[in-house]
XYZ file of C-alpha atoms in Angstrom:
382
model
C 0.008 0.060 -0.138
C 1.089 3.618 -0.661
C 0.944 6.445 1.827
C -1.709 9.218 1.198
C -2.769 12.416 3.153
C -6.123 12.417 4.446
C -8.250 14.540 6.843
C -10.409 13.301 9.698
C -13.990 14.520 10.484
C -12.507 17.505 12.690
C -10.305 18.624 9.672
C -7.148 17.358 11.169
C -4.615 15.942 8.623
C -3.050 12.437 8.921
C -1.069 10.095 7.050
C -2.724 6.641 6.234
C -2.398 3.582 3.920
C -4.286 4.037 0.783
C -6.717 1.047 0.346
C -6.239 -1.330 -2.543
C -9.514 -1.966 -4.689
C -11.238 -5.272 -4.397
C -12.920 -5.951 -7.764
C -16.131 -8.002 -8.324
C -17.623 -7.291 -11.739
C -20.680 -8.530 -13.459
C -19.760 -11.851 -15.330
C -19.616 -11.053 -19.113
C -22.564 -13.783 -19.589
C -24.778 -11.542 -17.340
C -23.820 -8.071 -18.783
C -26.582 -6.249 -20.374
C -26.281 -7.171 -24.271
C -25.063 -4.616 -26.775
C -28.269 -4.153 -28.573
C -30.049 -3.515 -25.343
C -27.592 -1.175 -23.967
C -27.592 0.692 -27.214
C -31.341 1.046 -27.240
C -31.331 2.293 -23.533
C -28.625 4.816 -24.414
C -30.538 6.239 -27.455
C -32.632 8.755 -25.508
C -31.039 8.660 -21.979
C -32.639 11.795 -20.541
C -30.819 12.668 -17.268
C -30.211 10.297 -14.296
C -32.287 7.369 -15.509
C -29.931 5.136 -17.434
C -27.642 3.831 -14.712
C -24.630 1.840 -15.466
C -23.799 -1.773 -14.261
C -21.087 -1.100 -11.549
C -20.428 1.048 -8.418
C -17.529 2.126 -6.185
C -17.633 2.099 -2.491
C -15.015 3.244 0.074
C -15.405 3.315 3.711
C -14.034 5.577 6.328
C -14.026 5.160 10.244
C -12.418 7.103 12.992
C -10.184 4.160 13.907
C -9.161 2.976 10.353
C -9.353 6.002 8.100
C -10.138 5.131 4.497
C -10.543 1.448 4.044
C -12.470 -1.311 2.206
C -12.489 0.302 -1.466
C -14.614 -2.008 -3.675
C -15.778 -2.278 -7.296
C -19.184 -4.031 -7.243
C -22.181 -4.718 -9.396
C -24.740 -1.946 -8.966
C -26.825 -2.843 -5.979
C -28.895 -1.465 -3.287
C -27.220 -0.013 -0.224
C -27.688 -1.260 3.242
C -28.239 1.434 5.790
C -28.961 1.379 9.472
C -32.318 3.389 10.079
C -30.657 5.323 12.607
C -27.702 6.579 10.222
C -26.686 10.014 10.830
C -26.872 11.047 7.158
C -30.499 10.245 7.161
C -31.367 12.230 10.156
C -28.837 15.116 10.448
C -28.028 15.677 6.824
C -24.105 14.763 6.639
C -24.291 14.332 2.956
C -22.349 15.936 0.133
C -22.009 15.112 -3.498
C -20.288 15.956 -6.599
C -20.910 15.801 -10.497
C -18.490 15.348 -13.432
C -18.569 13.679 -16.750
C -16.545 11.335 -18.922
C -16.657 11.954 -22.630
C -15.449 9.643 -25.539
C -12.253 10.842 -27.248
C -11.298 10.513 -31.062
C -8.638 7.725 -30.298
C -11.328 5.493 -28.806
C -10.478 6.464 -25.228
C -12.115 7.954 -22.332
C -11.505 11.650 -20.818
C -12.982 12.889 -17.597
C -13.401 16.630 -17.465
C -11.433 18.277 -14.546
C -11.721 15.569 -11.934
C -9.124 17.632 -9.799
C -11.517 20.572 -9.502
C -14.431 17.987 -8.606
C -12.225 16.503 -6.164
C -11.276 19.657 -4.471
C -14.796 20.854 -4.329
C -16.011 17.638 -2.598
C -13.347 17.962 0.000
C -14.432 21.631 0.540
C -18.028 20.697 0.893
C -17.059 17.834 3.312
C -14.957 20.084 5.265
C -18.093 22.461 5.830
C -20.116 19.727 6.966
C -17.466 18.375 9.325
C -16.897 15.185 7.307
C -13.752 13.347 6.211
C -11.858 14.583 3.143
C -11.411 11.928 0.448
C -7.772 12.387 -0.984
C -7.567 13.139 -4.647
C -5.623 10.153 -5.406
C -8.435 7.839 -4.077
C -11.051 10.073 -5.969
C -9.180 9.491 -9.181
C -8.664 5.833 -8.505
C -12.375 5.452 -8.027
C -13.136 7.257 -11.312
C -10.547 4.900 -13.082
C -12.330 1.732 -11.615
C -15.884 2.745 -12.564
C -15.149 4.126 -16.005
C -12.979 1.083 -16.722
C -15.637 -1.377 -15.744
C -18.324 0.595 -17.554
C -16.453 1.677 -20.647
C -19.141 0.423 -22.947
C -21.626 2.855 -21.487
C -19.760 6.008 -22.500
C -21.678 7.534 -25.533
C -19.687 8.001 -28.852
C -22.066 10.938 -29.668
C -20.638 14.442 -29.318
C -22.869 16.278 -26.776
C -23.575 13.117 -24.828
C -21.542 11.724 -21.815
C -21.410 9.369 -18.876
C -22.207 11.466 -15.916
C -20.339 10.427 -12.658
C -22.085 10.901 -9.375
C -19.752 10.745 -6.253
C -21.601 10.894 -2.859
C -20.221 10.885 0.686
C -22.640 9.983 3.517
C -22.509 9.459 7.315
C -23.415 6.074 8.093
C -22.841 5.722 11.762
C -25.885 4.648 13.694
C -25.887 7.358 16.579
C -28.322 10.273 16.727
C -26.290 12.349 18.884
C -25.907 15.772 17.415
C -22.112 15.625 16.455
C -20.079 14.481 13.575
C -20.422 11.007 12.674
C -17.453 8.530 13.043
C -18.257 6.296 9.961
C -18.889 7.276 6.367
C -19.437 5.856 2.964
C -18.144 7.211 -0.358
C -20.095 6.004 -3.190
C -19.568 6.613 -7.082
C -22.192 5.634 -9.508
C -22.577 6.689 -13.233
C -25.472 7.140 -15.668
C -25.700 8.022 -19.515
C -26.866 11.500 -20.256
C -27.420 13.746 -23.408
C -29.027 17.045 -22.754
C -30.111 18.247 -19.427
C -32.694 20.665 -20.965
C -34.592 19.292 -24.100
C -33.141 21.124 -26.985
C -30.442 22.449 -24.807
C -29.257 25.198 -27.111
C -32.722 26.729 -27.164
C -33.194 29.766 -25.002
C -34.646 29.172 -21.540
C -37.327 31.108 -19.885
C -36.614 31.834 -16.207
C -38.542 33.103 -13.016
C -36.981 35.416 -10.603
C -37.678 34.322 -7.022
C -38.910 36.928 -4.633
C -40.213 34.714 -2.030
C -37.444 32.156 -1.458
C -33.701 32.272 -1.391
C -31.054 29.432 -2.049
C -28.399 30.386 0.452
C -27.401 33.086 2.987
C -24.012 34.353 4.252
C -22.414 32.010 6.568
C -24.502 29.070 5.360
C -23.953 26.089 3.191
C -24.525 27.818 -0.302
C -21.008 27.099 -1.540
C -21.212 23.207 -0.399
C -22.699 20.902 -2.733
C -25.246 19.245 -0.224
C -28.658 17.781 -0.747
C -30.302 20.234 1.520
C -29.693 23.153 -0.887
C -31.341 21.292 -3.625
C -34.294 19.985 -1.768
C -35.057 23.559 -0.806
C -35.287 24.529 -4.312
C -37.824 22.046 -5.500
C -40.827 24.079 -4.284
C -39.749 27.343 -6.006
C -39.022 25.317 -9.073
C -42.531 23.872 -9.150
C -43.779 27.398 -8.873
C -41.623 28.458 -11.707
C -42.761 25.781 -13.880
C -46.372 26.663 -13.115
C -45.565 30.180 -14.623
C -44.249 28.551 -17.789
C -40.542 28.719 -16.675
C -37.781 26.420 -16.890
C -35.529 27.555 -14.031
C -35.626 29.737 -10.830
C -33.240 32.911 -10.781
C -31.954 33.208 -7.050
C -31.402 36.544 -5.504
C -29.071 37.370 -2.536
C -30.790 36.622 0.996
C -30.211 40.051 2.438
C -31.390 42.600 0.076
C -33.327 40.270 -2.405
C -31.664 42.403 -5.149
C -28.354 40.928 -6.318
C -28.341 38.117 -8.792
C -26.597 35.029 -7.706
C -27.431 31.704 -9.437
C -29.919 30.099 -11.981
C -31.336 26.865 -10.323
C -27.968 24.929 -9.419
C -26.164 26.705 -12.364
C -23.855 29.893 -12.456
C -24.817 32.909 -14.822
C -23.034 35.046 -17.193
C -24.167 38.479 -18.786
C -22.780 39.486 -22.091
C -22.448 43.181 -22.972
C -21.386 44.787 -26.267
C -20.833 43.342 -29.774
C -19.975 39.699 -30.176
C -16.448 40.610 -31.759
C -15.514 42.462 -28.626
C -17.846 41.401 -25.850
C -17.638 42.019 -21.864
C -18.828 39.266 -19.691
C -19.977 39.684 -16.046
C -20.597 36.847 -13.662
C -21.539 37.340 -10.002
C -18.607 36.809 -7.809
C -18.115 33.980 -5.368
C -18.492 34.823 -1.710
C -19.744 31.786 0.080
C -23.333 31.757 -1.174
C -22.580 30.819 -4.784
C -21.425 27.371 -5.765
C -18.027 27.605 -7.303
C -18.840 25.891 -10.651
C -16.368 23.900 -12.535
C -17.816 25.043 -15.803
C -18.043 28.571 -14.846
C -14.146 28.535 -14.121
C -13.439 26.764 -17.456
C -15.728 29.404 -19.256
C -13.729 32.403 -17.648
C -10.450 30.926 -18.861
C -11.767 30.304 -22.324
C -13.425 33.660 -22.583
C -10.312 35.535 -21.517
C -8.063 33.413 -23.872
C -10.419 34.461 -26.688
C -9.709 38.248 -25.716
C -12.932 38.812 -23.973
C -13.157 41.163 -20.878
C -14.535 38.969 -17.974
C -15.460 40.776 -14.713
C -16.568 38.933 -11.468
C -18.856 41.611 -10.153
C -22.337 42.006 -8.618
C -25.356 42.647 -10.896
C -28.706 43.550 -9.568
C -32.030 42.656 -10.982
C -32.700 46.212 -11.911
C -29.500 46.432 -13.898
C -30.339 43.271 -15.757
C -33.735 44.332 -16.962
C -32.475 47.863 -17.867
C -29.454 46.434 -20.005
C -31.504 43.886 -21.580
C -34.309 46.323 -22.613
C -31.860 49.100 -23.863
C -30.038 46.467 -25.717
C -26.513 47.026 -24.041
C -26.675 43.466 -22.727
C -26.732 41.253 -25.777
C -26.755 37.668 -24.112
C -27.231 35.911 -20.850
C -26.318 32.231 -20.267
C -26.291 29.635 -17.480
C -23.521 27.006 -17.181
C -22.950 23.889 -15.213
C -21.686 20.299 -15.322
C -25.219 19.002 -16.259
C -26.252 21.689 -18.806
C -22.813 22.695 -20.082
C -23.975 26.171 -21.390
C -27.595 27.094 -21.871
C -28.866 30.534 -23.101
C -31.429 32.481 -21.264
C -33.953 34.215 -23.575
C -36.797 35.423 -21.439
C -37.048 36.540 -17.707
C -40.214 36.768 -15.924
C -40.892 38.298 -12.365
C -43.634 39.770 -10.438
C -42.498 43.058 -11.973
C -43.265 41.949 -15.339
C -41.192 40.178 -18.356
C -38.360 40.940 -20.513
C -36.261 39.262 -23.201
C -32.379 39.202 -23.617
C -31.083 39.544 -27.000
C -34.509 39.364 -28.796
C -34.928 35.987 -27.059
C -32.443 33.914 -29.284
C -29.341 32.153 -28.577
C -26.410 34.634 -29.186
C -22.961 34.126 -30.853
C -21.021 34.502 -27.642
C -22.975 31.747 -25.900
C -22.949 29.295 -28.580
C -19.231 29.797 -29.522
C -18.001 29.394 -25.895
C -20.313 26.298 -25.576
C -18.874 24.740 -28.749
C -15.296 25.597 -27.560
C -15.904 23.907 -24.129
C -17.730 20.681 -25.971
C -14.899 20.373 -28.276
C -12.217 20.362 -25.556
C -14.262 17.777 -23.654
C -14.454 15.424 -26.603
C -10.899 15.924 -27.678
C -11.805 17.607 -30.873
C -9.694 20.664 -29.880
C -6.385 20.775 -28.191
C -6.474 20.684 -24.434
C -3.946 23.416 -23.707
C -5.105 23.461 -20.037
C -4.745 19.825 -19.122
C -8.277 19.731 -18.211
C -9.241 16.210 -19.625
C -8.047 13.253 -17.417
C -7.586 10.259 -19.555
C -8.978 7.066 -18.190
C -6.613 4.063 -19.211
């Protein structure tokens, strides 16, 4: 075994042995036949077409990270008194594996996903999975389920890491036992007709996160709290909710679970604005990549606050040409129409703009190996 650096549930670093994976794969004779697999992958939607294996790694206060396993996809066994079920000590991540022109598979920016999982775990007083183990888990699962990686550009294998407290003890304290879980599913577009502009609803009654809270952590409670506002937005004919700040209910923060960008000026020399990170906004991996790509194209990019009033005014006078959202699931999605209790307005005539579509294409091409990866973002799974 090799030595790796880990962190306990109090945030203290410790050196421990990295566990060796035990592998138990689905026998070849029992794998889903190629024709049936192809049929399932044809229109997978999002989160429905799961692959045939899963990875689990356990952590305890006594043993650290141990019992790393690749197994056939199966139900979990949890004690009804598990801390994660009652006190919400659960964090998760999302990242994607893409087909490459040489027949290989590349995972987009797993180092940042690993870093963000550790940051989320730290906020919820959970152990931090070392990056080496995170990458090893991805390699094991993608290697076992390589046949489920779509060859179509724009489609991908979505990887979902989860860390949850499993100790059976309902005292209000950090658990002493945890389970890391990695599963995968095939996906195409998060939104039907993904490059078609979204219609969004500005939430005035609800907030996603408050200063000092868990807004920058990827934890289920943040998403559960968004479901009711999302239902209300859908009832108003909208695709997603625009979140405003919790203090003044004035400053734009996110769109659903995605980051937002606002494009000013002509398409040949645009200026992009995105709300700054400050503890209430999730630090998006796609957001970070788009800032880099935009600046590399010579675009000005500023991380600065933008109010809902400024958004409407700039859209209506034409100085703001485009708005788009971005995230791992959606990649890049243009915003065409905004609705609120104060009325409705369009951005850029309600159509997808050239800056939005150009950045989306540049990102997708890197993810699929169709353009040079000058930044070292794509991790090859061998």
